[in-house]
Amino acid sequence: MRDPFKITQPTCISFSGGRTSAYMLWRVLQANHGLPEHTLICFANTGKEAEATLRFVRECAERWCVPIHWLEYCDTPLGFTPVNFETASRCGEPFEALILKRRYLPNPVSRFCTSELKIRPMHKFIRQHGWQDWDQLIGIRADEQRRAAKIRARGHSTESTHETMRMPLVDAGGTVHDVNRFWQTQAFNLELLTVNGRTLEGNCDLCFLKPQRQRLALIRANPKSADWWIAMEALELASRPSGARFRNDGPTYAEMARFLINQGDLFDSSDASTSCFCGD
Ligand code: SF4
C-alpha cells in the first residue's frame, strides 16, 4: 500500500498552525527523508491568531529546518503579502481589509473568510510558482470522519479544481491520540489549552464558528480579545442589519462581553462548533 505521506508530485502542505497539521508535516518529513522537491508549506495568517500559534509556526520551521511560507491576504492584484514572524499582522488587519472590501461580515452561511483569507492567498502563491495542478495536504484526522467525508466527496477545494485534496492522516488512520502522543514526546509544543482534542484558542481567537460558551470562556480569560470583534460588528457596512453581525442566531460580541457575568442564560449550552477548512 502506498505511504499516504509520500510526496511524488507538486504538493502544498496547508499548515494551520495547530498540532495536527504540524504532526502531519512531521510525518511527511519522515516519509520523504526531509522536504521533497516541489513541496511548499504555507501558513495563512488572518491577523487574529494567538501569539502562541505564531511562535509555534516559527518553532516548527526552525526545529525541523523547513521553510514555512507565511502569507496574508491583501487587496492587490497579487492577492497576498509574504510576511514572517516579525512582520505578521496581530491586530486583525488582513481580516478587517477583507471585511471592508466585501462590505459585510462573514457568518455561518457565508464563510468567505476561510476561502479569502486562507485558501486563495495560498493558491495565488502556488500559481506564482508556475504550478497548474497540485496536491493539497490538509490536517484532517481519521477521527474527524464527517469533515473527511465532505472533503473526499468534493475531491478538490471549493476554490480550484486544479487542486487535489489529500488527507494523509485519514488514510493512515491517524487520530487525536496519535497527535497527542507525538507532542508528549517533543521538546516543544503549541502553548494553547486543549480540551478533548480541540485547541480552544486555535485559529482566529473568537471565531464565530466556535460554540458560544467557548467564546464566552475565552472572553472571560481575556476581555480585550472581544474588542476587535465588537469593532467589526460596529462598522457601518452596506448590508445592515443582517450583514453587521457574525451570527444572527445568538448574541453579538458586545452583548457577550456586557452580559458575561450576569446573564449566563444568554448562552445556549447545546450549541456545537462548526467545522471549516481552517483546521485544528
Ligand atoms: S477561524 Fe473562523 S473566523 Fe477565522 S478564517 Fe476560519 S472560519 Fe473565519
Short mmCIF file of C-alpha atoms and ligand atoms in Angstrom, two decimals:
data_model
loop_
_atom_site.label_atom_id
_atom_site.label_comp_id
_atom_site.label_asym_id
_atom_site.label_seq_id
_atom_site.Cartn_x
_atom_site.Cartn_y
_atom_site.Cartn_z
CA MET A 1 0.00 0.00 0.00
CA ARG A 2 1.23 3.46 -0.88
CA ASP A 3 2.53 5.52 2.04
CA PRO A 4 -0.02 8.37 2.31
CA PHE A 5 2.73 10.75 3.45
CA LYS A 6 4.93 10.07 0.43
CA ILE A 7 5.07 13.01 -1.98
CA THR A 8 5.51 12.34 -5.69
CA GLN A 9 4.13 15.44 -7.39
CA PRO A 10 3.84 19.17 -6.72
CA THR A 11 2.29 19.48 -3.28
CA CYS A 12 1.25 22.27 -0.97
CA ILE A 13 1.14 21.42 2.72
CA SER A 14 -1.50 23.56 4.34
CA PHE A 15 -0.18 24.39 7.78
CA SER A 16 -2.87 25.81 10.05
CA GLY A 17 -0.55 26.44 12.98
CA GLY A 18 -2.17 23.69 15.03
CA ARG A 19 -0.80 20.46 16.47
CA THR A 20 -2.49 18.21 13.92
CA SER A 21 -1.16 19.91 10.81
CA ALA A 22 2.27 20.17 12.43
CA TYR A 23 2.18 16.42 13.15
CA MET A 24 1.18 15.81 9.51
CA LEU A 25 4.15 17.89 8.39
CA TRP A 26 6.47 15.89 10.62
CA ARG A 27 5.14 12.61 9.16
CA VAL A 28 5.75 13.97 5.65
CA LEU A 29 9.33 14.83 6.58
CA GLN A 30 9.87 11.33 7.99
CA ALA A 31 8.33 9.56 4.99
CA ASN A 32 10.33 11.57 2.47
CA HIS A 33 13.60 11.91 4.41
CA GLY A 34 13.15 15.66 4.51
CA LEU A 35 11.14 18.08 2.46
CA PRO A 36 10.80 16.78 -1.11
CA GLU A 37 11.35 18.99 -4.12
CA HIS A 38 8.23 20.72 -5.44
CA THR A 39 6.72 20.94 -1.98
CA LEU A 40 5.54 24.19 -0.43
CA ILE A 41 4.45 24.63 3.18
CA CYS A 42 2.05 27.55 3.62
CA PHE A 43 0.66 29.23 6.69
CA ALA A 44 -2.03 31.89 6.03
CA ASN A 45 -2.23 34.41 8.83
CA THR A 46 -5.55 36.17 9.37
CA GLY A 47 -4.16 38.59 11.95
CA LYS A 48 -6.40 37.03 14.58
CA GLU A 49 -4.21 34.08 15.50
CA ALA A 50 -2.97 33.70 19.06
CA GLU A 51 0.62 34.80 19.61
CA ALA A 52 1.39 31.24 20.76
CA THR A 53 0.33 29.97 17.34
CA LEU A 54 2.73 32.32 15.60
CA ARG A 55 5.55 31.20 17.90
CA PHE A 56 4.67 27.55 17.22
CA VAL A 57 4.77 28.03 13.44
CA ARG A 58 8.16 29.70 13.72
CA GLU A 59 9.45 26.95 16.00
CA CYS A 60 8.33 24.12 13.71
CA ALA A 61 10.23 25.74 10.84
CA GLU A 62 13.35 26.33 12.91
CA ARG A 63 13.50 22.98 14.69
CA TRP A 64 12.66 20.91 11.61
CA CYS A 65 14.72 23.07 9.25
CA VAL A 66 11.97 23.63 6.71
CA PRO A 67 10.75 26.82 5.05
CA ILE A 68 7.20 27.70 6.03
CA HIS A 69 5.79 30.45 3.85
CA TRP A 70 3.75 32.97 5.83
CA LEU A 71 1.06 34.63 3.70
CA GLU A 72 -1.51 37.29 4.39
CA TYR A 73 -4.49 38.32 2.33
CA CYS A 74 -4.30 41.76 0.76
CA ASP A 75 -6.50 43.53 -1.74
CA THR A 76 -3.96 43.87 -4.54
CA PRO A 77 -3.63 42.11 -7.92
CA LEU A 78 -1.07 39.78 -6.33
CA GLY A 79 -3.63 38.88 -3.63
CA PHE A 80 -1.21 38.12 -0.83
CA THR A 81 1.67 39.60 1.11
CA PRO A 82 4.58 37.43 2.23
CA VAL A 83 5.29 38.07 5.90
CA ASN A 84 7.25 36.40 8.67
CA PHE A 85 7.08 36.09 12.45
CA GLU A 86 8.29 39.63 13.00
CA THR A 87 6.11 41.32 10.37
CA ALA A 88 2.94 39.23 10.70
CA SER A 89 -0.25 41.13 11.48
CA ARG A 90 -1.51 40.73 15.02
CA CYS A 91 -4.48 43.10 15.14
CA GLY A 92 -6.73 41.54 12.52
CA GLU A 93 -5.52 43.78 9.68
CA PRO A 94 -5.93 41.27 6.80
CA PHE A 95 -9.33 40.19 8.15
CA GLU A 96 -10.51 43.79 8.51
CA ALA A 97 -9.30 44.65 4.99
CA LEU A 98 -11.40 41.78 3.65
CA ILE A 99 -14.49 42.86 5.59
CA LEU A 100 -14.14 46.41 4.31
CA LYS A 101 -13.82 45.14 0.76
CA ARG A 102 -16.82 42.81 0.98
CA ARG A 103 -18.91 45.33 2.95
CA TYR A 104 -20.43 42.64 5.14
CA LEU A 105 -19.31 40.23 7.81
CA PRO A 106 -18.65 36.53 7.23
CA ASN A 107 -21.15 34.33 9.00
CA PRO A 108 -22.04 30.63 9.29
CA VAL A 109 -23.94 30.75 5.99
CA SER A 110 -21.34 32.76 4.08
CA ARG A 111 -17.95 31.77 5.48
CA PHE A 112 -15.94 33.67 2.95
CA CYS A 113 -13.17 34.38 5.44
CA THR A 114 -11.74 30.88 5.13
CA SER A 115 -11.50 30.96 1.37
CA GLU A 116 -10.47 34.59 1.01
CA LEU A 117 -8.01 34.78 3.91
CA LYS A 118 -6.52 31.32 3.64
CA ILE A 119 -7.28 29.29 0.53
CA ARG A 120 -6.99 31.98 -2.15
CA PRO A 121 -3.74 33.54 -0.90
CA MET A 122 -2.24 30.04 -0.90
CA HIS A 123 -3.49 29.35 -4.42
CA LYS A 124 -2.13 32.65 -5.68
CA PHE A 125 1.21 31.93 -4.05
CA ILE A 126 1.29 28.45 -5.59
CA ARG A 127 0.41 29.76 -9.05
CA GLN A 128 3.23 32.26 -8.73
CA HIS A 129 5.49 29.22 -8.75
CA GLY A 130 4.05 28.24 -12.13
CA TRP A 131 2.12 25.25 -10.84
CA GLN A 132 -1.04 24.32 -12.73
CA ASP A 133 -2.15 21.20 -10.88
CA TRP A 134 -1.09 20.15 -7.43
CA ASP A 135 -1.94 18.13 -4.34
CA GLN A 136 -3.03 19.94 -1.21
CA LEU A 137 -2.30 18.16 2.07
CA ILE A 138 -4.65 19.11 4.86
CA GLY A 139 -4.54 18.15 8.51
CA ILE A 140 -7.81 16.27 8.93
CA ARG A 141 -7.63 13.24 11.21
CA ALA A 142 -9.24 9.80 10.95
CA ASP A 143 -11.48 10.65 13.93
CA GLU A 144 -12.92 13.61 12.02
CA GLN A 145 -14.98 11.42 9.72
CA ARG A 146 -17.68 13.95 8.86
CA ARG A 147 -15.19 16.57 7.72
CA ALA A 148 -13.17 13.95 5.87
CA ALA A 149 -16.22 12.58 4.08
CA LYS A 150 -17.28 16.04 2.95
CA ILE A 151 -13.86 16.86 1.57
CA ARG A 152 -13.47 13.47 -0.06
CA ALA A 153 -16.83 13.78 -1.77
CA ARG A 154 -15.70 17.06 -3.31
CA GLY A 155 -12.19 15.88 -4.20
CA HIS A 156 -10.84 19.36 -4.72
CA SER A 157 -11.09 22.63 -2.86
CA THR A 158 -14.04 24.97 -3.17
CA GLU A 159 -11.74 27.41 -4.94
CA SER A 160 -9.90 25.36 -7.53
CA THR A 161 -10.43 22.16 -9.47
CA HIS A 162 -6.68 22.13 -10.14
CA GLU A 163 -6.05 21.15 -6.57
CA THR A 164 -6.48 17.57 -5.35
CA MET A 165 -7.21 17.43 -1.65
CA ARG A 166 -5.27 14.77 0.22
CA MET A 167 -5.74 13.81 3.87
CA PRO A 168 -2.79 11.55 4.72
CA LEU A 169 -3.73 11.33 8.39
CA VAL A 170 -7.15 9.96 7.46
CA ASP A 171 -5.58 7.46 5.05
CA ALA A 172 -3.09 6.38 7.72
CA GLY A 173 -5.74 6.12 10.45
CA GLY A 174 -4.08 8.88 12.49
CA THR A 175 -6.29 10.10 15.35
CA VAL A 176 -6.15 12.74 18.04
CA HIS A 177 -4.47 10.15 20.30
CA ASP A 178 -1.59 9.77 17.85
CA VAL A 179 -1.25 13.55 17.66
CA ASN A 180 -1.25 13.91 21.46
CA ARG A 181 1.18 11.03 21.91
CA PHE A 182 3.54 12.63 19.42
CA TRP A 183 3.53 16.02 21.11
CA GLN A 184 4.08 14.47 24.53
CA THR A 185 7.46 13.29 23.28
CA GLN A 186 8.57 16.56 21.71
CA ALA A 187 10.79 19.22 23.21
CA PHE A 188 8.33 21.93 22.23
CA ASN A 189 4.58 22.26 21.81
CA LEU A 190 1.81 24.65 20.96
CA GLU A 191 1.28 26.57 24.17
CA LEU A 192 -2.51 26.70 23.93
CA LEU A 193 -5.05 24.87 26.04
CA THR A 194 -6.55 21.71 24.55
CA VAL A 195 -9.82 20.12 25.69
CA ASN A 196 -10.91 16.78 24.20
CA GLY A 197 -8.50 17.24 21.32
CA ARG A 198 -9.74 20.73 20.45
CA THR A 199 -7.44 23.71 20.82
CA LEU A 200 -9.86 26.29 22.20
CA GLU A 201 -7.79 29.30 21.19
CA GLY A 202 -6.74 27.84 17.84
CA ASN A 203 -7.38 29.68 14.54
CA CYS A 204 -8.97 33.14 14.88
CA ASP A 205 -9.25 33.76 18.61
CA LEU A 206 -13.02 34.32 18.84
CA CYS A 207 -14.05 32.71 15.54
CA PHE A 208 -17.83 32.90 15.18
CA LEU A 209 -17.91 29.15 14.48
CA LYS A 210 -16.71 28.35 17.98
CA PRO A 211 -19.54 27.49 20.39
CA GLN A 212 -20.88 30.45 22.35
CA ARG A 213 -19.74 29.00 25.65
CA GLN A 214 -16.25 28.59 24.30
CA ARG A 215 -16.15 32.19 23.11
CA LEU A 216 -17.56 33.28 26.45
CA ALA A 217 -14.82 31.42 28.31
CA LEU A 218 -12.19 32.97 26.06
CA ILE A 219 -13.56 36.48 26.61
CA ARG A 220 -13.66 35.85 30.34
CA ALA A 221 -10.00 34.80 30.26
CA ASN A 222 -9.01 37.76 28.09
CA PRO A 223 -11.67 40.51 27.94
CA LYS A 224 -9.60 42.55 25.46
CA SER A 225 -9.90 39.76 22.90
CA ALA A 226 -13.53 40.79 22.24
CA ASP A 227 -12.58 44.33 21.22
CA TRP A 228 -11.78 43.61 17.58
CA TRP A 229 -14.92 41.51 17.06
CA ILE A 230 -17.05 44.19 18.70
CA ALA A 231 -15.44 46.83 16.49
CA MET A 232 -16.15 44.80 13.34
CA GLU A 233 -19.81 44.41 14.30
CA ALA A 234 -19.96 48.16 14.90
CA LEU A 235 -18.69 49.01 11.41
CA GLU A 236 -21.09 50.77 9.09
CA LEU A 237 -21.45 48.05 6.48
CA ALA A 238 -23.58 48.06 3.35
CA SER A 239 -25.98 45.29 4.18
CA ARG A 240 -27.17 46.30 7.63
CA PRO A 241 -28.72 44.85 9.66
CA SER A 242 -28.08 41.24 8.59
CA GLY A 243 -24.56 41.87 7.35
CA ALA A 244 -23.46 43.59 10.53
CA ARG A 245 -23.26 40.55 12.78
CA PHE A 246 -21.11 37.47 12.65
CA ARG A 247 -24.09 35.42 13.81
CA ASN A 248 -27.78 36.21 13.73
CA ASP A 249 -28.70 33.22 15.87
CA GLY A 250 -27.03 34.39 19.06
CA PRO A 251 -25.77 37.41 20.96
CA THR A 252 -23.40 39.94 19.45
CA TYR A 253 -19.84 40.12 20.73
CA ALA A 254 -20.72 43.31 22.57
CA GLU A 255 -23.62 41.53 24.26
CA MET A 256 -21.41 38.62 25.21
CA ALA A 257 -18.85 40.95 26.73
CA ARG A 258 -21.51 43.04 28.51
CA PHE A 259 -23.56 40.22 29.92
CA LEU A 260 -20.66 37.96 30.63
CA ILE A 261 -21.19 37.63 34.32
CA ASN A 262 -24.85 38.36 34.94
CA GLN A 263 -26.71 36.77 32.06
CA GLY A 264 -25.39 33.25 31.71
CA ASP A 265 -28.74 32.16 30.25
CA LEU A 266 -27.96 34.22 27.18
CA PHE A 267 -25.77 31.36 26.08
CA ASP A 268 -27.03 28.14 24.66
CA SER A 269 -25.13 25.24 26.19
CA SER A 270 -26.16 22.89 23.40
CA ASP A 271 -24.53 24.69 20.52
CA ALA A 272 -21.62 22.96 18.90
CA SER A 273 -18.73 24.24 16.86
CA THR A 274 -18.89 24.10 13.09
CA SER A 275 -16.00 22.79 11.11
CA CYS A 276 -14.31 24.81 8.43
CA PHE A 277 -11.22 24.49 6.30
CA CYS A 278 -9.30 26.38 8.96
CA GLY A 279 -8.36 23.07 10.62
CA ASP A 280 -7.18 22.32 14.10
S1 SF4 B 1 -11.02 30.61 12.02
FE1 SF4 B 1 -13.18 31.24 11.81
S2 SF4 B 1 -13.12 33.48 11.59
FE2 SF4 B 1 -11.04 32.70 11.17
S3 SF4 B 1 -10.94 32.41 8.95
FE3 SF4 B 1 -11.56 30.44 9.85
S4 SF4 B 1 -13.82 30.45 9.79
FE4 SF4 B 1 -13.12 32.59 9.51
#
